[in-house]
Amino acid sequence: MKIETTDNRQVYLRRLNSYDLDNLLHYLENLSMETKKRFGPHQFDKQSVIDFYDCLDIHWGYVAENIDTNEIVAYSIIKFGYLESDYNRFLSYGIKLDSKIDCEFAPSVADFWQSCGIGNKLFHFILADLKKTAAKRIVLWGGVQADNERAINYYKKIILNC
Ligand SMILES: CC(C)(COP(=O)(O)OP(=O)(O)OC[C@H]1O[C@@H](n2cnc3c(N)ncnc32)[C@H](O)[C@@H]1OP(=O)(O)O)[C@@H](O)C(=O)NCCC(=O)NCCS
């Protein structure tokens, strides 16, 4: 799906595929330390990425691709089911996660492309895709760091628009 950013750059939203490995590694390597420390589903080296997608029915990747250069400019992950640590975290709030209907979400956008609407549009693209699956609830992968104001605002906006 083609979309336009708020500063009129065009990107294509789609599922990650096996041909994306080099492009994805390039994306991960070029994230700033600030962005890397916020994004925790896997390490940033080749083997970690390969291992992570070993089981394709558990982890789905989504990307935004720059239409002009084919570079990946945003990358988000859905994990079907939940992490043990998140199960316990939600239990402490009185919510019991259910692997049949729950999934986890972890978003990232390349530094130069942040705050221009891609994260929001990619989330809604993912949401539409998830409607074709058994997933009914989305939880944040490991929660969100209390000082990550941008992400907290991002999630608040998503909740308001769902
Ligand atoms: C958090 C992140 C995924 C948001 O994606 P994005 O493309 O930058 O966000 P969008 O441009 O779609 O903006 C959506 C909302 O986020 C909030 N937001 C975006 N940039 C912001 C900024 N610089 N400061 C404060 N809030 C901001 C706003 O509420 C915005 O809505 P608005 O445009 O109506 O004001 C992205 O900034 C990112 O990758 N950050 C680093 C990694 C990270 O923190 N991941 C989440 C871990 S929990």
mmCIF file with all atom_site columns, C-alpha atoms and ligand atoms in Angstrom:
data_model
loop_
_atom_site.group_PDB
_atom_site.id
_atom_site.type_symbol
_atom_site.label_atom_id
_atom_site.label_alt_id
_atom_site.label_comp_id
_atom_site.label_asym_id
_atom_site.label_entity_id
_atom_site.label_seq_id
_atom_site.pdbx_PDB_ins_code
_atom_site.Cartn_x
_atom_site.Cartn_y
_atom_site.Cartn_z
_atom_site.occupancy
_atom_site.B_iso_or_equiv
_atom_site.pdbx_formal_charge
_atom_site.auth_seq_id
_atom_site.auth_comp_id
_atom_site.auth_asym_id
_atom_site.auth_atom_id
_atom_site.pdbx_PDB_model_num
ATOM   1   C CA  . MET A 1 1   ? 0.000  0.000   0.000  1.00 0.00 ? 1   MET A CA  1
ATOM   2   C CA  . LYS A 1 2   ? 1.389  3.392   -1.029 1.00 0.00 ? 2   LYS A CA  1
ATOM   3   C CA  . ILE A 1 3   ? 1.188  6.279   1.459  1.00 0.00 ? 3   ILE A CA  1
ATOM   4   C CA  . GLU A 1 4   ? 2.491  9.820   1.719  1.00 0.00 ? 4   GLU A CA  1
ATOM   5   C CA  . THR A 1 5   ? 4.267  11.217  4.767  1.00 0.00 ? 5   THR A CA  1
ATOM   6   C CA  . THR A 1 6   ? 3.260  14.559  6.258  1.00 0.00 ? 6   THR A CA  1
ATOM   7   C CA  . ASP A 1 7   ? 6.265  16.096  4.456  1.00 0.00 ? 7   ASP A CA  1
ATOM   8   C CA  . ASN A 1 8   ? 5.195  14.631  1.099  1.00 0.00 ? 8   ASN A CA  1
ATOM   9   C CA  . ARG A 1 9   ? 7.622  11.725  0.797  1.00 0.00 ? 9   ARG A CA  1
ATOM   10  C CA  . GLN A 1 10  ? 6.176  8.511   -0.620 1.00 0.00 ? 10  GLN A CA  1
ATOM   11  C CA  . VAL A 1 11  ? 6.614  5.112   0.967  1.00 0.00 ? 11  VAL A CA  1
ATOM   12  C CA  . TYR A 1 12  ? 5.210  1.674   0.422  1.00 0.00 ? 12  TYR A CA  1
ATOM   13  C CA  . LEU A 1 13  ? 3.855  -0.361  3.368  1.00 0.00 ? 13  LEU A CA  1
ATOM   14  C CA  . ARG A 1 14  ? 4.063  -4.144  3.191  1.00 0.00 ? 14  ARG A CA  1
ATOM   15  C CA  . ARG A 1 15  ? 4.953  -7.358  4.995  1.00 0.00 ? 15  ARG A CA  1
ATOM   16  C CA  . LEU A 1 16  ? 8.648  -8.162  5.400  1.00 0.00 ? 16  LEU A CA  1
ATOM   17  C CA  . ASN A 1 17  ? 9.817  -10.983 3.119  1.00 0.00 ? 17  ASN A CA  1
ATOM   18  C CA  . SER A 1 18  ? 12.875 -13.214 2.812  1.00 0.00 ? 18  SER A CA  1
ATOM   19  C CA  . TYR A 1 19  ? 14.460 -10.964 0.148  1.00 0.00 ? 19  TYR A CA  1
ATOM   20  C CA  . ASP A 1 20  ? 14.599 -8.086  2.644  1.00 0.00 ? 20  ASP A CA  1
ATOM   21  C CA  . LEU A 1 21  ? 17.411 -9.429  4.836  1.00 0.00 ? 21  LEU A CA  1
ATOM   22  C CA  . ASP A 1 22  ? 20.258 -7.211  3.581  1.00 0.00 ? 22  ASP A CA  1
ATOM   23  C CA  . ASN A 1 23  ? 18.023 -4.176  3.364  1.00 0.00 ? 23  ASN A CA  1
ATOM   24  C CA  . LEU A 1 24  ? 16.728 -4.801  6.884  1.00 0.00 ? 24  LEU A CA  1
ATOM   25  C CA  . LEU A 1 25  ? 20.266 -5.214  8.273  1.00 0.00 ? 25  LEU A CA  1
ATOM   26  C CA  . HIS A 1 26  ? 21.213 -1.918  6.646  1.00 0.00 ? 26  HIS A CA  1
ATOM   27  C CA  . TYR A 1 27  ? 18.186 -0.301  8.313  1.00 0.00 ? 27  TYR A CA  1
ATOM   28  C CA  . LEU A 1 28  ? 19.041 -1.742  11.738 1.00 0.00 ? 28  LEU A CA  1
ATOM   29  C CA  . GLU A 1 29  ? 22.734 -0.808  11.511 1.00 0.00 ? 29  GLU A CA  1
ATOM   30  C CA  . ASN A 1 30  ? 21.858 2.794   10.754 1.00 0.00 ? 30  ASN A CA  1
ATOM   31  C CA  . LEU A 1 31  ? 19.475 3.374   13.646 1.00 0.00 ? 31  LEU A CA  1
ATOM   32  C CA  . SER A 1 32  ? 20.792 5.812   16.233 1.00 0.00 ? 32  SER A CA  1
ATOM   33  C CA  . MET A 1 33  ? 21.710 4.542   19.705 1.00 0.00 ? 33  MET A CA  1
ATOM   34  C CA  . GLU A 1 34  ? 18.684 6.439   21.002 1.00 0.00 ? 34  GLU A CA  1
ATOM   35  C CA  . THR A 1 35  ? 16.304 4.500   18.729 1.00 0.00 ? 35  THR A CA  1
ATOM   36  C CA  . LYS A 1 36  ? 18.138 1.189   19.246 1.00 0.00 ? 36  LYS A CA  1
ATOM   37  C CA  . LYS A 1 37  ? 17.767 1.398   23.000 1.00 0.00 ? 37  LYS A CA  1
ATOM   38  C CA  . ARG A 1 38  ? 13.973 1.724   22.573 1.00 0.00 ? 38  ARG A CA  1
ATOM   39  C CA  . PHE A 1 39  ? 13.543 -1.259  20.266 1.00 0.00 ? 39  PHE A CA  1
ATOM   40  C CA  . GLY A 1 40  ? 14.138 -4.606  21.953 1.00 0.00 ? 40  GLY A CA  1
ATOM   41  C CA  . PRO A 1 41  ? 12.591 -7.635  20.170 1.00 0.00 ? 41  PRO A CA  1
ATOM   42  C CA  . HIS A 1 42  ? 15.912 -8.847  18.760 1.00 0.00 ? 42  HIS A CA  1
ATOM   43  C CA  . GLN A 1 43  ? 19.581 -7.880  18.492 1.00 0.00 ? 43  GLN A CA  1
ATOM   44  C CA  . PHE A 1 44  ? 20.776 -6.005  15.408 1.00 0.00 ? 44  PHE A CA  1
ATOM   45  C CA  . ASP A 1 45  ? 23.152 -8.564  13.870 1.00 0.00 ? 45  ASP A CA  1
ATOM   46  C CA  . LYS A 1 46  ? 22.430 -10.890 10.944 1.00 0.00 ? 46  LYS A CA  1
ATOM   47  C CA  . GLN A 1 47  ? 22.231 -14.161 12.876 1.00 0.00 ? 47  GLN A CA  1
ATOM   48  C CA  . SER A 1 48  ? 19.841 -12.723 15.458 1.00 0.00 ? 48  SER A CA  1
ATOM   49  C CA  . VAL A 1 49  ? 17.496 -11.545 12.694 1.00 0.00 ? 49  VAL A CA  1
ATOM   50  C CA  . ILE A 1 50  ? 17.657 -14.930 10.913 1.00 0.00 ? 50  ILE A CA  1
ATOM   51  C CA  . ASP A 1 51  ? 16.981 -16.784 14.178 1.00 0.00 ? 51  ASP A CA  1
ATOM   52  C CA  . PHE A 1 52  ? 14.126 -14.443 15.029 1.00 0.00 ? 52  PHE A CA  1
ATOM   53  C CA  . TYR A 1 53  ? 12.260 -15.242 11.799 1.00 0.00 ? 53  TYR A CA  1
ATOM   54  C CA  . ASP A 1 54  ? 13.018 -18.940 12.003 1.00 0.00 ? 54  ASP A CA  1
ATOM   55  C CA  . CYS A 1 55  ? 9.435  -19.568 13.059 1.00 0.00 ? 55  CYS A CA  1
ATOM   56  C CA  . LEU A 1 56  ? 7.374  -17.600 10.550 1.00 0.00 ? 56  LEU A CA  1
ATOM   57  C CA  . ASP A 1 57  ? 4.008  -18.313 12.135 1.00 0.00 ? 57  ASP A CA  1
ATOM   58  C CA  . ILE A 1 58  ? 5.062  -16.558 15.392 1.00 0.00 ? 58  ILE A CA  1
ATOM   59  C CA  . HIS A 1 59  ? 6.832  -13.412 14.199 1.00 0.00 ? 59  HIS A CA  1
ATOM   60  C CA  . TRP A 1 60  ? 5.593  -11.228 11.363 1.00 0.00 ? 60  TRP A CA  1
ATOM   61  C CA  . GLY A 1 61  ? 7.636  -8.241  10.238 1.00 0.00 ? 61  GLY A CA  1
ATOM   62  C CA  . TYR A 1 62  ? 6.243  -5.188  8.468  1.00 0.00 ? 62  TYR A CA  1
ATOM   63  C CA  . VAL A 1 63  ? 8.181  -2.485  6.686  1.00 0.00 ? 63  VAL A CA  1
ATOM   64  C CA  . ALA A 1 64  ? 7.819  0.904   5.105  1.00 0.00 ? 64  ALA A CA  1
ATOM   65  C CA  . GLU A 1 65  ? 9.995  1.216   2.008  1.00 0.00 ? 65  GLU A CA  1
ATOM   66  C CA  . ASN A 1 66  ? 11.143 4.446   0.392  1.00 0.00 ? 66  ASN A CA  1
ATOM   67  C CA  . ILE A 1 67  ? 9.574  4.323   -3.085 1.00 0.00 ? 67  ILE A CA  1
ATOM   68  C CA  . ASP A 1 68  ? 12.500 6.176   -4.681 1.00 0.00 ? 68  ASP A CA  1
ATOM   69  C CA  . THR A 1 69  ? 15.406 4.197   -3.192 1.00 0.00 ? 69  THR A CA  1
ATOM   70  C CA  . ASN A 1 70  ? 13.791 0.925   -1.977 1.00 0.00 ? 70  ASN A CA  1
ATOM   71  C CA  . GLU A 1 71  ? 15.425 1.488   1.405  1.00 0.00 ? 71  GLU A CA  1
ATOM   72  C CA  . ILE A 1 72  ? 13.535 0.312   4.477  1.00 0.00 ? 72  ILE A CA  1
ATOM   73  C CA  . VAL A 1 73  ? 12.584 3.355   6.535  1.00 0.00 ? 73  VAL A CA  1
ATOM   74  C CA  . ALA A 1 74  ? 10.394 1.751   9.209  1.00 0.00 ? 74  ALA A CA  1
ATOM   75  C CA  . TYR A 1 75  ? 10.152 -1.716  10.673 1.00 0.00 ? 75  TYR A CA  1
ATOM   76  C CA  . SER A 1 76  ? 7.540  -3.125  13.061 1.00 0.00 ? 76  SER A CA  1
ATOM   77  C CA  . ILE A 1 77  ? 7.010  -6.563  14.491 1.00 0.00 ? 77  ILE A CA  1
ATOM   78  C CA  . ILE A 1 78  ? 3.998  -8.586  15.536 1.00 0.00 ? 78  ILE A CA  1
ATOM   79  C CA  . LYS A 1 79  ? 4.516  -11.609 17.745 1.00 0.00 ? 79  LYS A CA  1
ATOM   80  C CA  . PHE A 1 80  ? 1.523  -13.960 17.947 1.00 0.00 ? 80  PHE A CA  1
ATOM   81  C CA  . GLY A 1 81  ? 1.103  -15.031 21.549 1.00 0.00 ? 81  GLY A CA  1
ATOM   82  C CA  . TYR A 1 82  ? 3.046  -13.315 24.311 1.00 0.00 ? 82  TYR A CA  1
ATOM   83  C CA  . LEU A 1 83  ? 6.344  -13.132 26.151 1.00 0.00 ? 83  LEU A CA  1
ATOM   84  C CA  . GLU A 1 84  ? 6.394  -14.763 29.586 1.00 0.00 ? 84  GLU A CA  1
ATOM   85  C CA  . SER A 1 85  ? 7.484  -11.442 31.105 1.00 0.00 ? 85  SER A CA  1
ATOM   86  C CA  . ASP A 1 86  ? 4.490  -9.659  29.557 1.00 0.00 ? 86  ASP A CA  1
ATOM   87  C CA  . TYR A 1 87  ? 2.156  -12.418 30.726 1.00 0.00 ? 87  TYR A CA  1
ATOM   88  C CA  . ASN A 1 88  ? 3.305  -11.732 34.301 1.00 0.00 ? 88  ASN A CA  1
ATOM   89  C CA  . ARG A 1 89  ? 3.175  -7.973  33.824 1.00 0.00 ? 89  ARG A CA  1
ATOM   90  C CA  . PHE A 1 90  ? -0.435 -8.095  32.648 1.00 0.00 ? 90  PHE A CA  1
ATOM   91  C CA  . LEU A 1 91  ? -1.358 -10.566 35.356 1.00 0.00 ? 91  LEU A CA  1
ATOM   92  C CA  . SER A 1 92  ? -0.201 -7.989  37.899 1.00 0.00 ? 92  SER A CA  1
ATOM   93  C CA  . TYR A 1 93  ? -2.798 -5.624  36.342 1.00 0.00 ? 93  TYR A CA  1
ATOM   94  C CA  . GLY A 1 94  ? -5.461 -8.340  36.664 1.00 0.00 ? 94  GLY A CA  1
ATOM   95  C CA  . ILE A 1 95  ? -5.427 -9.231  32.938 1.00 0.00 ? 95  ILE A CA  1
ATOM   96  C CA  . LYS A 1 96  ? -4.770 -12.764 31.792 1.00 0.00 ? 96  LYS A CA  1
ATOM   97  C CA  . LEU A 1 97  ? -3.213 -12.877 28.331 1.00 0.00 ? 97  LEU A CA  1
ATOM   98  C CA  . ASP A 1 98  ? -4.435 -15.590 26.000 1.00 0.00 ? 98  ASP A CA  1
ATOM   99  C CA  . SER A 1 99  ? -2.106 -16.941 23.309 1.00 0.00 ? 99  SER A CA  1
ATOM   100 C CA  . LYS A 1 100 ? -5.087 -17.662 21.014 1.00 0.00 ? 100 LYS A CA  1
ATOM   101 C CA  . ILE A 1 101 ? -6.161 -14.032 20.723 1.00 0.00 ? 101 ILE A CA  1
ATOM   102 C CA  . ASP A 1 102 ? -3.273 -11.883 21.951 1.00 0.00 ? 102 ASP A CA  1
ATOM   103 C CA  . CYS A 1 103 ? -0.301 -10.602 20.048 1.00 0.00 ? 103 CYS A CA  1
ATOM   104 C CA  . GLU A 1 104 ? 2.569  -8.229  20.810 1.00 0.00 ? 104 GLU A CA  1
ATOM   105 C CA  . PHE A 1 105 ? 3.600  -5.146  18.850 1.00 0.00 ? 105 PHE A CA  1
ATOM   106 C CA  . ALA A 1 106 ? 6.995  -3.440  18.571 1.00 0.00 ? 106 ALA A CA  1
ATOM   107 C CA  . PRO A 1 107 ? 7.379  -0.449  16.236 1.00 0.00 ? 107 PRO A CA  1
ATOM   108 C CA  . SER A 1 108 ? 10.427 1.430   14.938 1.00 0.00 ? 108 SER A CA  1
ATOM   109 C CA  . VAL A 1 109 ? 10.957 4.189   12.403 1.00 0.00 ? 109 VAL A CA  1
ATOM   110 C CA  . ALA A 1 110 ? 14.346 5.317   11.026 1.00 0.00 ? 110 ALA A CA  1
ATOM   111 C CA  . ASP A 1 111 ? 15.526 8.475   12.779 1.00 0.00 ? 111 ASP A CA  1
ATOM   112 C CA  . PHE A 1 112 ? 15.356 10.663  9.680  1.00 0.00 ? 112 PHE A CA  1
ATOM   113 C CA  . TRP A 1 113 ? 11.763 9.513   9.046  1.00 0.00 ? 113 TRP A CA  1
ATOM   114 C CA  . GLN A 1 114 ? 10.325 9.839   12.552 1.00 0.00 ? 114 GLN A CA  1
ATOM   115 C CA  . SER A 1 115 ? 7.422  12.190  13.356 1.00 0.00 ? 115 SER A CA  1
ATOM   116 C CA  . CYS A 1 116 ? 6.105  12.359  9.801  1.00 0.00 ? 116 CYS A CA  1
ATOM   117 C CA  . GLY A 1 117 ? 3.206  9.943   10.084 1.00 0.00 ? 117 GLY A CA  1
ATOM   118 C CA  . ILE A 1 118 ? 4.792  6.643   9.056  1.00 0.00 ? 118 ILE A CA  1
ATOM   119 C CA  . GLY A 1 119 ? 4.551  4.947   12.469 1.00 0.00 ? 119 GLY A CA  1
ATOM   120 C CA  . ASN A 1 120 ? 0.869  5.756   12.691 1.00 0.00 ? 120 ASN A CA  1
ATOM   121 C CA  . LYS A 1 121 ? 0.065  4.621   9.151  1.00 0.00 ? 121 LYS A CA  1
ATOM   122 C CA  . LEU A 1 122 ? 2.121  1.457   9.492  1.00 0.00 ? 122 LEU A CA  1
ATOM   123 C CA  . PHE A 1 123 ? 0.232  0.562   12.666 1.00 0.00 ? 123 PHE A CA  1
ATOM   124 C CA  . HIS A 1 124 ? -3.137 0.913   10.898 1.00 0.00 ? 124 HIS A CA  1
ATOM   125 C CA  . PHE A 1 125 ? -1.831 -1.137  7.981  1.00 0.00 ? 125 PHE A CA  1
ATOM   126 C CA  . ILE A 1 126 ? -0.846 -3.883  10.451 1.00 0.00 ? 126 ILE A CA  1
ATOM   127 C CA  . LEU A 1 127 ? -4.188 -3.640  12.210 1.00 0.00 ? 127 LEU A CA  1
ATOM   128 C CA  . ALA A 1 128 ? -6.015 -4.251  8.922  1.00 0.00 ? 128 ALA A CA  1
ATOM   129 C CA  . ASP A 1 129 ? -3.765 -7.237  8.228  1.00 0.00 ? 129 ASP A CA  1
ATOM   130 C CA  . LEU A 1 130 ? -4.384 -8.682  11.706 1.00 0.00 ? 130 LEU A CA  1
ATOM   131 C CA  . LYS A 1 131 ? -8.138 -8.613  11.088 1.00 0.00 ? 131 LYS A CA  1
ATOM   132 C CA  . LYS A 1 132 ? -7.531 -11.595 8.781  1.00 0.00 ? 132 LYS A CA  1
ATOM   133 C CA  . THR A 1 133 ? -6.070 -13.575 11.714 1.00 0.00 ? 133 THR A CA  1
ATOM   134 C CA  . ALA A 1 134 ? -7.398 -14.852 15.046 1.00 0.00 ? 134 ALA A CA  1
ATOM   135 C CA  . ALA A 1 135 ? -5.696 -11.983 16.926 1.00 0.00 ? 135 ALA A CA  1
ATOM   136 C CA  . LYS A 1 136 ? -8.131 -9.797  18.870 1.00 0.00 ? 136 LYS A CA  1
ATOM   137 C CA  . ARG A 1 137 ? -5.873 -7.815  21.228 1.00 0.00 ? 137 ARG A CA  1
ATOM   138 C CA  . ILE A 1 138 ? -2.522 -6.123  20.778 1.00 0.00 ? 138 ILE A CA  1
ATOM   139 C CA  . VAL A 1 139 ? -0.179 -5.491  23.704 1.00 0.00 ? 139 VAL A CA  1
ATOM   140 C CA  . LEU A 1 140 ? 3.091  -3.576  23.713 1.00 0.00 ? 140 LEU A CA  1
ATOM   141 C CA  . TRP A 1 141 ? 6.192  -5.709  23.473 1.00 0.00 ? 141 TRP A CA  1
ATOM   142 C CA  . GLY A 1 142 ? 7.796  -5.242  26.903 1.00 0.00 ? 142 GLY A CA  1
ATOM   143 C CA  . GLY A 1 143 ? 5.707  -2.119  27.550 1.00 0.00 ? 143 GLY A CA  1
ATOM   144 C CA  . VAL A 1 144 ? 7.121  1.339   26.936 1.00 0.00 ? 144 VAL A CA  1
ATOM   145 C CA  . GLN A 1 145 ? 9.946  3.102   28.790 1.00 0.00 ? 145 GLN A CA  1
ATOM   146 C CA  . ALA A 1 146 ? 8.553  5.859   31.022 1.00 0.00 ? 146 ALA A CA  1
ATOM   147 C CA  . ASP A 1 147 ? 10.875 8.493   29.508 1.00 0.00 ? 147 ASP A CA  1
ATOM   148 C CA  . ASN A 1 148 ? 9.955  7.640   25.895 1.00 0.00 ? 148 ASN A CA  1
ATOM   149 C CA  . GLU A 1 149 ? 7.582  10.534  25.466 1.00 0.00 ? 149 GLU A CA  1
ATOM   150 C CA  . ARG A 1 150 ? 7.349  10.257  21.693 1.00 0.00 ? 150 ARG A CA  1
ATOM   151 C CA  . ALA A 1 151 ? 6.280  6.603   21.865 1.00 0.00 ? 151 ALA A CA  1
ATOM   152 C CA  . ILE A 1 152 ? 3.818  7.267   24.692 1.00 0.00 ? 152 ILE A CA  1
ATOM   153 C CA  . ASN A 1 153 ? 2.167  9.991   22.591 1.00 0.00 ? 153 ASN A CA  1
ATOM   154 C CA  . TYR A 1 154 ? 2.223  7.666   19.605 1.00 0.00 ? 154 TYR A CA  1
ATOM   155 C CA  . TYR A 1 155 ? 0.390  4.916   21.508 1.00 0.00 ? 155 TYR A CA  1
ATOM   156 C CA  . LYS A 1 156 ? -2.115 7.401   22.946 1.00 0.00 ? 156 LYS A CA  1
ATOM   157 C CA  . LYS A 1 157 ? -2.923 8.594   19.421 1.00 0.00 ? 157 LYS A CA  1
ATOM   158 C CA  . ILE A 1 158 ? -3.345 5.013   18.222 1.00 0.00 ? 158 ILE A CA  1
ATOM   159 C CA  . ILE A 1 159 ? -5.738 4.235   21.072 1.00 0.00 ? 159 ILE A CA  1
ATOM   160 C CA  . LEU A 1 160 ? -7.806 7.341   20.338 1.00 0.00 ? 160 LEU A CA  1
ATOM   161 C CA  . ASN A 1 161 ? -8.114 6.406   16.668 1.00 0.00 ? 161 ASN A CA  1
ATOM   162 C CA  . CYS A 1 162 ? -8.963 2.724   17.070 1.00 0.00 ? 162 CYS A CA  1
HETATM 163 C C1  . LIG B 2 .   ? 7.615  5.793   18.438 1.00 0.00 ? 1   LIG B C1  1
HETATM 164 C C2  . LIG B 2 .   ? 7.645  5.732   16.906 1.00 0.00 ? 1   LIG B C2  1
HETATM 165 C C3  . LIG B 2 .   ? 7.394  4.295   16.433 1.00 0.00 ? 1   LIG B C3  1
HETATM 166 C C4  . LIG B 2 .   ? 6.503  6.635   16.382 1.00 0.00 ? 1   LIG B C4  1
HETATM 167 O O1  . LIG B 2 .   ? 6.491  6.615   14.981 1.00 0.00 ? 1   LIG B O1  1
HETATM 168 P P1  . LIG B 2 .   ? 6.540  8.011   14.163 1.00 0.00 ? 1   LIG B P1  1
HETATM 169 O O2  . LIG B 2 .   ? 6.470  7.693   12.719 1.00 0.00 ? 1   LIG B O2  1
HETATM 170 O O3  . LIG B 2 .   ? 7.729  8.775   14.638 1.00 0.00 ? 1   LIG B O3  1
HETATM 171 O O4  . LIG B 2 .   ? 5.202  8.725   14.696 1.00 0.00 ? 1   LIG B O4  1
HETATM 172 P P2  . LIG B 2 .   ? 4.115  9.490   13.793 1.00 0.00 ? 1   LIG B P2  1
HETATM 173 O O5  . LIG B 2 .   ? 4.781  10.529  12.963 1.00 0.00 ? 1   LIG B O5  1
HETATM 174 O O6  . LIG B 2 .   ? 3.256  8.513   13.110 1.00 0.00 ? 1   LIG B O6  1
HETATM 175 O O7  . LIG B 2 .   ? 3.306  10.284  14.925 1.00 0.00 ? 1   LIG B O7  1
HETATM 176 C C5  . LIG B 2 .   ? 2.211  9.681   15.616 1.00 0.00 ? 1   LIG B C5  1
HETATM 177 C C6  . LIG B 2 .   ? 2.056  10.403  16.944 1.00 0.00 ? 1   LIG B C6  1
HETATM 178 O O8  . LIG B 2 .   ? 3.204  10.156  17.769 1.00 0.00 ? 1   LIG B O8  1
HETATM 179 C C7  . LIG B 2 .   ? 3.472  11.325  18.555 1.00 0.00 ? 1   LIG B C7  1
HETATM 180 N N1  . LIG B 2 .   ? 4.767  11.892  18.190 1.00 0.00 ? 1   LIG B N1  1
HETATM 181 C C8  . LIG B 2 .   ? 5.444  11.745  17.025 1.00 0.00 ? 1   LIG B C8  1
HETATM 182 N N2  . LIG B 2 .   ? 6.608  12.420  17.073 1.00 0.00 ? 1   LIG B N2  1
HETATM 183 C C9  . LIG B 2 .   ? 6.652  13.033  18.275 1.00 0.00 ? 1   LIG B C9  1
HETATM 184 C C10 . LIG B 2 .   ? 7.605  13.876  18.904 1.00 0.00 ? 1   LIG B C10 1
HETATM 185 N N3  . LIG B 2 .   ? 8.752  14.236  18.292 1.00 0.00 ? 1   LIG B N3  1
HETATM 186 N N4  . LIG B 2 .   ? 7.341  14.290  20.158 1.00 0.00 ? 1   LIG B N4  1
HETATM 187 C C11 . LIG B 2 .   ? 6.206  13.963  20.805 1.00 0.00 ? 1   LIG B C11 1
HETATM 188 N N5  . LIG B 2 .   ? 5.255  13.144  20.243 1.00 0.00 ? 1   LIG B N5  1
HETATM 189 C C12 . LIG B 2 .   ? 5.481  12.699  18.991 1.00 0.00 ? 1   LIG B C12 1
HETATM 190 C C13 . LIG B 2 .   ? 2.372  12.324  18.247 1.00 0.00 ? 1   LIG B C13 1
HETATM 191 O O9  . LIG B 2 .   ? 1.291  12.076  19.127 1.00 0.00 ? 1   LIG B O9  1
HETATM 192 C C14 . LIG B 2 .   ? 1.972  11.915  16.845 1.00 0.00 ? 1   LIG B C14 1
HETATM 193 O O10 . LIG B 2 .   ? 0.674  12.327  16.502 1.00 0.00 ? 1   LIG B O10 1
HETATM 194 P P3  . LIG B 2 .   ? 0.469  13.775  15.775 1.00 0.00 ? 1   LIG B P3  1
HETATM 195 O O11 . LIG B 2 .   ? 1.286  13.735  14.519 1.00 0.00 ? 1   LIG B O11 1
HETATM 196 O O12 . LIG B 2 .   ? -0.993 13.835  15.485 1.00 0.00 ? 1   LIG B O12 1
HETATM 197 O O13 . LIG B 2 .   ? 0.959  14.804  16.735 1.00 0.00 ? 1   LIG B O13 1
HETATM 198 C C15 . LIG B 2 .   ? 8.998  6.266   16.321 1.00 0.00 ? 1   LIG B C15 1
HETATM 199 O O14 . LIG B 2 .   ? 9.172  7.619   16.680 1.00 0.00 ? 1   LIG B O14 1
HETATM 200 C C16 . LIG B 2 .   ? 10.213 5.457   16.747 1.00 0.00 ? 1   LIG B C16 1
HETATM 201 O O15 . LIG B 2 .   ? 10.599 4.532   16.069 1.00 0.00 ? 1   LIG B O15 1
HETATM 202 N N6  . LIG B 2 .   ? 10.833 5.821   17.882 1.00 0.00 ? 1   LIG B N6  1
HETATM 203 C C17 . LIG B 2 .   ? 12.038 5.118   18.332 1.00 0.00 ? 1   LIG B C17 1
HETATM 204 C C18 . LIG B 2 .   ? 11.764 3.654   18.672 1.00 0.00 ? 1   LIG B C18 1
HETATM 205 C C19 . LIG B 2 .   ? 10.671 3.539   19.710 1.00 0.00 ? 1   LIG B C19 1
HETATM 206 O O16 . LIG B 2 .   ? 10.562 4.334   20.638 1.00 0.00 ? 1   LIG B O16 1
HETATM 207 N N7  . LIG B 2 .   ? 9.827  2.484   19.562 1.00 0.00 ? 1   LIG B N7  1
HETATM 208 C C20 . LIG B 2 .   ? 8.742  2.219   20.508 1.00 0.00 ? 1   LIG B C20 1
HETATM 209 C C21 . LIG B 2 .   ? 9.250  1.419   21.660 1.00 0.00 ? 1   LIG B C21 1
HETATM 210 S S1  . LIG B 2 .   ? 8.019  1.204   22.913 1.00 0.00 ? 1   LIG B S1  1
#
